[in-house]
Short mmCIF file of C-alpha atoms in Angstrom, two decimals:
data_model
loop_
_atom_site.label_atom_id
_atom_site.label_comp_id
_atom_site.label_asym_id
_atom_site.label_seq_id
_atom_site.Cartn_x
_atom_site.Cartn_y
_atom_site.Cartn_z
CA MET T 16 -74.96 -120.76 -1.86
CA ARG T 17 -75.85 -118.84 0.92
CA GLY T 18 -75.18 -115.10 0.44
CA PRO T 19 -72.25 -112.66 1.58
CA GLU T 20 -72.64 -111.14 5.21
CA PHE T 21 -73.27 -107.53 5.84
CA ASP T 22 -74.61 -104.93 7.20
CA LEU T 23 -78.24 -105.10 7.52
CA SER T 24 -79.14 -101.39 8.98
CA GLN T 25 -76.79 -100.13 5.98
CA PRO T 26 -77.36 -99.06 2.19
CA LEU T 27 -74.92 -101.12 -0.02
CA GLY T 28 -73.80 -97.36 -1.44
CA GLY T 29 -74.15 -93.82 -1.16
CA PRO T 30 -76.39 -91.77 1.49
CA ARG T 31 -79.83 -92.31 2.22
CA TRP T 32 -82.60 -90.00 0.24
CA GLY T 33 -82.76 -86.72 2.01
CA GLU T 34 -86.37 -85.21 3.12
CA GLY T 35 -87.39 -82.50 1.06
CA ARG T 36 -88.82 -78.90 2.09
CA ARG T 37 -90.72 -78.14 -1.15
CA ASP T 38 -94.29 -78.63 -0.39
CA SER T 39 -96.47 -80.15 -3.36
CA ARG T 40 -99.86 -79.35 -4.35
CA SER T 41 -102.14 -80.19 -1.81
CA SER T 42 -105.94 -82.40 -2.24
CA ARG T 43 -109.18 -82.53 -0.91
CA ILE T 44 -111.61 -85.55 -1.00
CA VAL T 45 -115.49 -84.77 -0.52
CA GLY T 46 -118.20 -86.42 0.03
CA GLU T 47 -117.79 -90.38 0.97
CA GLY T 48 -118.22 -91.31 4.17
CA PHE T 49 -116.31 -95.01 6.03
CA LEU T 50 -119.08 -96.87 4.32
CA GLY T 51 -119.75 -95.23 1.26
CA ALA T 52 -122.56 -95.49 -0.52
CA THR T 53 -123.62 -98.33 1.48
CA THR T 54 -124.26 -99.02 5.26
CA PRO T 55 -124.14 -102.57 5.44
CA GLY T 56 -126.62 -104.57 7.61
CA ASP T 57 -128.01 -107.92 7.88
CA ALA T 58 -127.18 -108.81 4.46
CA ALA T 59 -123.68 -107.35 4.76
CA ALA T 60 -122.50 -108.87 8.04
CA THR T 61 -123.37 -112.17 5.97
CA GLU T 62 -121.14 -111.53 3.10
CA ILE T 63 -118.35 -110.76 5.89
CA GLY T 64 -119.12 -114.24 7.35
CA ARG T 65 -118.09 -115.58 4.14
CA ILE T 66 -115.19 -112.94 3.67
CA VAL T 67 -113.64 -114.72 6.59
CA ASP T 68 -114.54 -117.62 5.99
CA ARG T 69 -112.98 -117.87 2.33
CA PHE T 70 -109.55 -116.23 4.29
CA LEU T 71 -109.42 -119.10 6.82
CA THR T 72 -109.50 -121.83 4.05
CA ALA T 73 -106.98 -119.84 2.25
CA VAL T 74 -104.55 -119.93 5.12
CA ARG T 75 -104.83 -123.02 6.34
CA ASP T 76 -103.58 -123.91 2.00
CA SER T 77 -100.74 -121.30 1.79
CA LEU T 78 -99.44 -122.94 5.26
CA GLY T 79 -99.69 -126.54 3.32
CA GLN T 80 -97.80 -124.78 0.58
CA VAL T 81 -95.46 -123.60 3.14
CA VAL T 82 -94.82 -127.24 4.42
CA GLU T 83 -93.82 -128.83 1.51
CA ALA T 84 -91.82 -125.58 0.36
CA LEU T 85 -89.56 -125.75 3.14
CA PRO T 86 -86.92 -128.88 3.70
CA VAL T 87 -86.85 -128.85 7.03
CA ASP T 88 -87.23 -131.18 10.03
CA ALA T 89 -90.01 -132.43 11.53
CA GLU T 90 -89.93 -130.85 14.70
CA VAL T 91 -89.03 -126.91 13.23
CA MET T 92 -92.25 -127.61 11.46
CA GLY T 93 -93.91 -127.87 14.64
CA PRO T 94 -95.56 -124.63 15.06
CA VAL T 95 -96.33 -124.44 11.20
CA ARG T 96 -98.65 -127.79 11.55
CA GLU T 97 -100.09 -126.27 14.52
CA ALA T 98 -101.72 -123.28 12.68
CA ALA T 99 -103.11 -125.11 10.55
CA ARG T 100 -104.41 -127.42 12.89
CA ASN T 101 -106.11 -124.02 14.55
CA VAL T 102 -107.61 -122.79 11.22
CA ASP T 103 -109.07 -126.32 10.60
CA ALA T 104 -110.47 -126.39 14.32
CA MET T 105 -112.05 -122.84 13.45
CA LEU T 106 -113.66 -123.89 9.84
CA ALA T 107 -115.09 -127.09 11.44
CA THR T 108 -116.88 -125.26 14.44
CA GLY T 109 -117.39 -121.82 13.71
CA ASP T 110 -115.57 -120.99 16.65
CA VAL T 111 -113.25 -117.92 16.35
CA SER T 112 -112.00 -117.95 19.91
CA ALA T 113 -108.75 -119.91 18.90
CA LEU T 114 -107.48 -116.68 17.11
CA SER T 115 -106.11 -115.64 20.32
CA GLY T 116 -103.91 -118.52 19.59
CA LEU T 117 -103.26 -118.59 16.08
CA VAL T 118 -101.61 -114.83 16.50
CA GLU T 119 -98.82 -116.86 18.96
CA THR T 120 -98.47 -119.54 16.38
CA ILE T 121 -98.00 -117.01 13.34
CA ASN T 122 -95.68 -115.22 15.46
CA GLY T 123 -93.52 -118.78 15.78
CA VAL T 124 -93.85 -119.63 12.61
CA GLY T 125 -92.42 -115.95 11.85
CA GLU T 126 -89.54 -117.04 14.17
CA LEU T 127 -88.99 -120.33 11.83
CA ILE T 128 -89.55 -118.78 8.09
CA ALA T 129 -86.38 -116.28 9.81
CA THR T 130 -84.56 -118.41 10.77
CA ARG T 131 -85.30 -121.66 8.15
CA LEU T 132 -82.38 -124.32 7.38
CA THR T 133 -82.22 -124.90 3.85
CA GLY T 134 -78.67 -125.91 1.78
CA GLY T 135 -80.61 -125.82 -1.69
CA TYR T 136 -80.93 -121.76 -2.35
CA GLU T 137 -79.49 -118.64 -3.40
CA VAL T 138 -79.16 -115.19 -2.26
CA ASP T 139 -77.96 -111.87 -4.46
CA GLU T 140 -75.90 -109.26 -2.94
CA PHE T 141 -78.32 -106.89 -1.79
CA GLY T 142 -79.59 -110.40 0.71
CA PHE T 143 -82.63 -111.50 -1.49
CA ASP T 144 -83.60 -115.05 -1.42
CA GLU T 145 -86.08 -115.58 -4.41
CA HIS T 146 -86.65 -118.75 -3.33
CA PHE T 147 -88.22 -117.94 -0.18
CA HIS T 148 -89.57 -115.25 -2.11
CA GLU T 149 -91.44 -117.39 -4.03
CA HIS T 150 -92.54 -120.12 -1.65
CA VAL T 151 -92.73 -118.66 1.67
CA TRP T 152 -93.86 -115.24 1.60
CA LEU T 153 -96.01 -114.74 -1.16
CA PRO T 154 -98.12 -117.92 0.03
CA LEU T 155 -97.95 -115.67 3.50
CA TRP T 156 -99.57 -112.90 1.49
CA ARG T 157 -101.74 -114.23 -0.76
CA PRO T 158 -104.61 -115.14 1.51
CA LEU T 159 -105.25 -111.17 2.45
CA PHE T 160 -104.63 -110.09 -0.96
CA GLU T 161 -107.07 -112.95 -2.77
CA HIS T 162 -109.86 -113.61 0.26
CA TRP T 163 -109.79 -110.74 2.76
CA PHE T 164 -109.09 -107.59 0.55
CA ARG T 165 -110.02 -109.30 -2.57
CA VAL T 166 -107.69 -106.96 -4.88
CA GLU T 167 -108.60 -106.00 -7.80
CA VAL T 168 -105.84 -105.45 -9.83
CA ILE T 169 -105.92 -102.92 -12.96
CA GLY T 170 -103.17 -102.16 -15.26
CA ALA T 171 -100.70 -104.92 -14.98
CA GLU T 172 -99.76 -105.08 -18.54
CA ASN T 173 -98.10 -101.33 -17.41
CA VAL T 174 -95.14 -103.22 -15.45
CA PRO T 175 -92.23 -103.64 -17.38
CA ALA T 176 -92.37 -108.02 -18.50
CA GLU T 177 -88.32 -107.36 -18.72
CA GLY T 178 -85.89 -104.64 -17.97
CA ALA T 179 -86.03 -102.24 -15.49
CA GLY T 180 -89.20 -99.98 -13.71
CA LEU T 181 -89.11 -97.88 -10.64
CA ILE T 182 -93.09 -98.25 -9.36
CA VAL T 183 -94.37 -95.28 -7.24
CA SER T 184 -97.38 -95.80 -4.94
CA ASN T 185 -99.42 -93.64 -2.14
CA HIS T 186 -98.91 -94.86 1.19
CA ALA T 187 -101.32 -95.22 3.90
CA GLY T 188 -102.66 -97.87 6.38
CA VAL T 189 -100.29 -97.44 9.92
CA LEU T 190 -99.53 -100.90 8.70
CA PRO T 191 -97.31 -101.37 5.62
CA LEU T 192 -99.69 -103.47 4.13
CA ASP T 193 -100.26 -101.90 0.94
CA ALA T 194 -96.53 -103.02 -0.17
CA MET T 195 -97.09 -106.63 0.72
CA MET T 196 -100.53 -106.29 -1.54
CA THR T 197 -98.31 -104.91 -4.26
CA THR T 198 -95.34 -107.42 -4.66
CA VAL T 199 -98.28 -110.00 -4.67
CA ALA T 200 -99.82 -107.80 -6.87
CA VAL T 201 -96.95 -107.91 -9.30
CA HIS T 202 -95.63 -110.26 -9.41
CA ASP T 203 -99.02 -112.61 -9.68
CA HIS T 204 -99.89 -110.37 -12.47
CA SER T 205 -97.03 -109.32 -14.14
CA GLY T 206 -94.87 -111.88 -13.25
CA ARG T 207 -92.40 -109.66 -11.70
CA ALA T 208 -90.28 -110.59 -8.39
CA LEU T 209 -90.67 -106.93 -6.96
CA ARG T 210 -87.40 -105.16 -4.87
CA LEU T 211 -88.80 -103.07 -2.40
CA LEU T 212 -86.89 -99.63 -0.81
CA ALA T 213 -88.18 -99.64 2.78
CA ALA T 214 -87.58 -97.60 5.74
CA ASP T 215 -84.60 -97.30 7.93
CA LEU T 216 -87.04 -98.95 10.83
CA ALA T 217 -88.10 -101.60 8.86
CA MET T 218 -84.40 -102.66 7.90
CA THR T 219 -82.67 -102.12 11.79
CA LEU T 220 -85.20 -104.37 13.88
CA PRO T 221 -83.25 -107.39 14.21
CA VAL T 222 -86.95 -109.86 12.77
CA SER T 223 -88.12 -107.25 10.38
CA ALA T 224 -84.64 -106.95 8.92
CA PRO T 225 -84.00 -110.48 7.79
CA LEU T 226 -86.98 -110.94 6.55
CA ALA T 227 -87.26 -107.38 4.76
CA ARG T 228 -84.02 -108.53 2.85
CA ARG T 229 -84.79 -112.14 1.93
CA ALA T 230 -87.92 -110.94 0.69
CA GLY T 231 -85.88 -108.46 -1.82
CA ALA T 232 -86.57 -105.33 -0.24
CA THR T 233 -83.37 -102.67 0.57
CA LEU T 234 -82.87 -99.78 2.28
CA ALA T 235 -83.70 -96.63 0.73
CA CYS T 236 -81.34 -94.82 -1.06
CA ALA T 237 -80.59 -93.61 -4.38
CA ALA T 238 -77.77 -96.11 -4.66
CA ASP T 239 -78.70 -99.28 -4.08
CA ALA T 240 -82.00 -98.29 -6.11
CA GLU T 241 -79.82 -97.06 -9.39
CA ARG T 242 -77.97 -100.74 -9.04
CA LEU T 243 -81.18 -102.63 -8.96
CA LEU T 244 -82.55 -100.62 -11.76
CA GLU T 245 -79.70 -101.06 -13.48
CA SER T 246 -79.72 -105.07 -13.12
CA GLY T 247 -83.09 -104.74 -15.20
CA HIS T 248 -85.35 -105.29 -11.73
CA VAL T 249 -88.49 -104.31 -11.06
CA VAL T 250 -88.53 -101.44 -7.90
CA ALA T 251 -90.97 -99.81 -5.83
CA VAL T 252 -91.02 -97.14 -3.50
CA TRP T 253 -92.77 -94.88 -1.15
CA PRO T 254 -92.33 -91.01 -1.08
CA GLU T 255 -94.77 -90.20 1.27
CA GLY T 256 -92.77 -92.56 3.90
CA TYR T 257 -94.18 -92.53 7.18
CA LYS T 258 -96.75 -88.94 6.88
CA GLY T 259 -98.20 -91.09 4.44
CA LEU T 260 -98.60 -94.59 6.45
CA GLY T 261 -99.73 -92.48 9.57
CA LYS T 262 -101.61 -90.25 8.92
CA PRO T 263 -104.92 -89.60 10.23
CA PHE T 264 -108.08 -91.14 9.15
CA SER T 265 -109.03 -87.42 8.52
CA ASP T 266 -106.74 -86.96 5.76
CA ARG T 267 -107.77 -90.61 4.13
CA TYR T 268 -106.36 -90.45 0.05
CA ARG T 269 -104.84 -87.00 0.29
CA LEU T 270 -100.98 -87.70 -0.99
CA GLN T 271 -98.25 -85.98 1.81
CA ARG T 272 -95.54 -84.62 0.45
CA PHE T 273 -92.29 -86.09 -2.29
CA GLY T 274 -89.73 -84.51 -1.18
CA ARG T 275 -87.33 -83.49 -3.68
CA GLY T 276 -87.94 -85.88 -6.17
CA GLY T 277 -84.67 -88.10 -5.56
CA PHE T 278 -86.21 -91.09 -6.93
CA VAL T 279 -87.14 -89.42 -10.12
CA SER T 280 -83.49 -88.38 -9.98
CA THR T 281 -82.47 -92.34 -9.52
CA ALA T 282 -84.74 -93.26 -12.52
CA LEU T 283 -83.53 -90.86 -14.59
CA ASP T 284 -80.23 -91.70 -13.54
CA ALA T 285 -80.88 -95.36 -14.48
CA GLY T 286 -83.26 -94.69 -17.71
CA ALA T 287 -85.78 -96.63 -16.28
CA PRO T 288 -89.30 -95.73 -16.60
CA ILE T 289 -91.33 -94.70 -13.69
CA ILE T 290 -94.53 -96.37 -12.85
CA PRO T 291 -97.68 -94.28 -11.03
CA CYS T 292 -99.24 -97.19 -8.40
CA SER T 293 -102.41 -96.19 -6.95
CA VAL T 294 -103.97 -98.08 -3.63
CA VAL T 295 -107.53 -97.33 -3.04
CA GLY T 296 -108.93 -99.91 0.16
CA SER T 297 -105.66 -99.25 2.53
CA GLU T 298 -106.66 -95.74 3.98
CA GLU T 299 -109.99 -97.79 6.21
CA ILE T 300 -107.82 -101.50 6.98
CA TYR T 301 -106.89 -99.36 10.52
CA PRO T 302 -108.60 -96.34 10.95
CA LYS T 303 -106.13 -93.95 12.70
CA ILE T 304 -107.91 -91.58 15.21
CA GLY T 305 -105.50 -90.83 17.58
CA GLU T 306 -101.80 -91.72 18.60
CA PHE T 307 -99.90 -91.98 21.70
CA SER T 308 -96.86 -89.62 20.71
CA PRO T 309 -94.86 -89.75 24.80
CA LEU T 310 -94.63 -93.54 24.22
CA ALA T 311 -94.01 -93.72 21.04
CA ARG T 312 -91.01 -91.31 21.64
CA LEU T 313 -89.90 -93.38 23.84
CA LEU T 314 -90.13 -96.97 21.88
CA GLY T 315 -88.35 -95.33 19.10
CA VAL T 316 -91.16 -95.22 16.51
CA PRO T 317 -92.97 -92.81 14.07
CA TYR T 318 -95.83 -93.33 15.84
CA LEU T 319 -98.13 -95.29 17.56
CA PRO T 320 -101.68 -95.32 16.50
CA ILE T 321 -105.14 -95.51 17.95
CA THR T 322 -107.75 -96.76 16.31
CA PRO T 323 -111.49 -97.69 16.80
CA THR T 324 -110.37 -101.54 17.21
CA PHE T 325 -106.53 -100.58 18.95
CA PRO T 326 -105.68 -100.80 21.63
CA MET T 327 -109.27 -101.85 22.70
CA LEU T 328 -109.00 -104.78 21.29
CA GLY T 329 -105.71 -106.19 22.47
CA PRO T 330 -104.21 -108.32 19.59
CA LEU T 331 -106.92 -108.87 18.46
CA GLY T 332 -106.99 -104.66 17.28
CA GLY T 333 -104.20 -105.76 15.05
CA ILE T 334 -106.56 -107.74 12.59
CA PRO T 335 -107.23 -105.37 9.31
CA LEU T 336 -110.86 -104.58 8.64
CA PRO T 337 -111.77 -106.44 5.73
CA THR T 338 -112.26 -103.69 2.73
CA LYS T 339 -112.34 -104.00 -1.04
CA TRP T 340 -109.14 -102.80 -2.79
CA THR T 341 -108.52 -101.56 -5.76
CA ILE T 342 -104.67 -101.14 -7.27
CA GLU T 343 -103.87 -99.64 -10.87
CA PHE T 344 -100.69 -99.08 -12.28
CA GLY T 345 -100.68 -95.83 -14.77
CA GLU T 346 -98.97 -96.00 -18.35
CA PRO T 347 -95.14 -95.47 -17.91
CA ILE T 348 -93.24 -92.55 -17.83
CA GLU T 349 -90.51 -92.76 -19.56
CA THR T 350 -86.86 -91.40 -19.16
CA SER T 351 -84.31 -92.58 -20.70
CA HIS T 352 -84.64 -90.39 -24.11
CA LEU T 353 -84.02 -87.20 -21.69
CA GLY T 354 -80.17 -88.77 -21.11
CA PRO T 355 -78.75 -89.49 -17.54
CA ASP T 356 -77.77 -85.67 -16.80
CA ALA T 357 -81.11 -85.21 -16.91
CA GLY T 358 -81.18 -86.05 -13.30
CA ASP T 359 -78.92 -83.79 -12.21
CA ASP T 360 -81.76 -80.59 -13.25
CA PRO T 361 -84.11 -79.64 -11.09
CA MET T 362 -86.56 -78.47 -13.21
CA ILE T 363 -87.20 -81.56 -15.11
CA VAL T 364 -87.11 -83.97 -11.88
CA PHE T 365 -89.53 -81.87 -9.80
CA GLU T 366 -91.42 -81.39 -13.01
CA ILE T 367 -91.88 -85.49 -13.34
CA THR T 368 -92.53 -85.60 -10.08
CA ASP T 369 -95.49 -83.23 -10.04
CA GLN T 370 -96.79 -85.53 -12.97
CA VAL T 371 -96.33 -88.39 -11.19
CA ARG T 372 -98.03 -87.00 -7.84
CA GLU T 373 -100.80 -85.15 -9.82
CA THR T 374 -101.43 -88.64 -11.68
CA ILE T 375 -101.09 -90.59 -8.83
CA GLN T 376 -103.90 -88.14 -6.65
CA ASN T 377 -106.36 -88.17 -9.57
CA THR T 378 -106.31 -92.20 -10.20
CA LEU T 379 -107.19 -92.17 -6.75
CA PHE T 380 -110.06 -90.10 -7.19
CA ARG T 381 -111.18 -91.47 -9.96
CA ASN T 382 -111.38 -95.00 -8.33
CA LEU T 383 -112.82 -93.94 -5.37
CA ALA T 384 -115.88 -92.29 -6.84
CA ARG T 385 -116.48 -95.14 -8.86
CA ARG T 386 -116.66 -97.33 -5.54
CA GLY T 387 -119.82 -97.80 -3.81
CA SER T 388 -118.45 -99.06 -0.74
CA VAL T 389 -115.37 -99.40 1.41
CA PHE T 390 -115.93 -103.07 2.06
CA PHE T 391 -117.93 -104.21 -1.09
CA GLY T 392 -116.03 -102.10 -3.53
#
């Protein structure tokens, strides 16, 4: 059955979370350069070549899964099969010149997925399509997770096997790939579908909004988050927002403000545990060295980044660097014993907010300290 119609740009209930004025304690990272303790030479270049080969193979296999999962006619599935043929050609010849054509094909696949035609899937009140999530969305991101970023997951047992949980994570990398990798990590290592609390922009653009809804996202507001938690879902939020996502490379792994702790109030109201999540590796995929502020304002986007590869390399500048990632889920911070009225106590909210922030920051420092190289871990 298809789900109800709704305005994708609006929350299902309640106002959006506001930005806070309270500054959290700043952190400082020292000592690690872009390549960490290792400077890649010929051996490193060879290893990166292997990473690219494994990634392309995984893309080909995932596209095959998408073809099998979508019961649509051959004409509609043309872009997917063309993408698979392009990847096969690159693997056979070693010629990566077809990457520019592959980018166009992948855009066609995105349009295909946004308008897919099936009659056997269900959509919940938030627009979540579990069939799409399982058989289309995750297979598209899994090659990046397993073969490009080679994500190491720590503490997956801290994600509740059943019932509600609120995952709170650091946010970085210019594009929200950390949200996609966290989604794959939670599903593949904990068996849960992660429901994302997304920013306004993602929920208003004509292509990203329906995709985000079908993949499990909803607008970041307290009412929607509380309803999801009370229904027993695992929900994820990134309190730094665009301040973290678009921060310059010089500020990498320094957490930005967490606002006034709206996510803590929501967890307290729902009696759900808070799971701190720390992501290492996302900061270096697009090293932001500047931005086109006037053009960003003209386009109505938070920032338009300048990186070592973008805009110099054009569309190819959108390919993330193959950094080695670590995603660690910390021990849950229980809230049920505090009672629902605790969400109205600013002291409790601020205390838990600082606890979550400090846990994430300390875990980031610890995992950075044990990392030998950005690209090889």
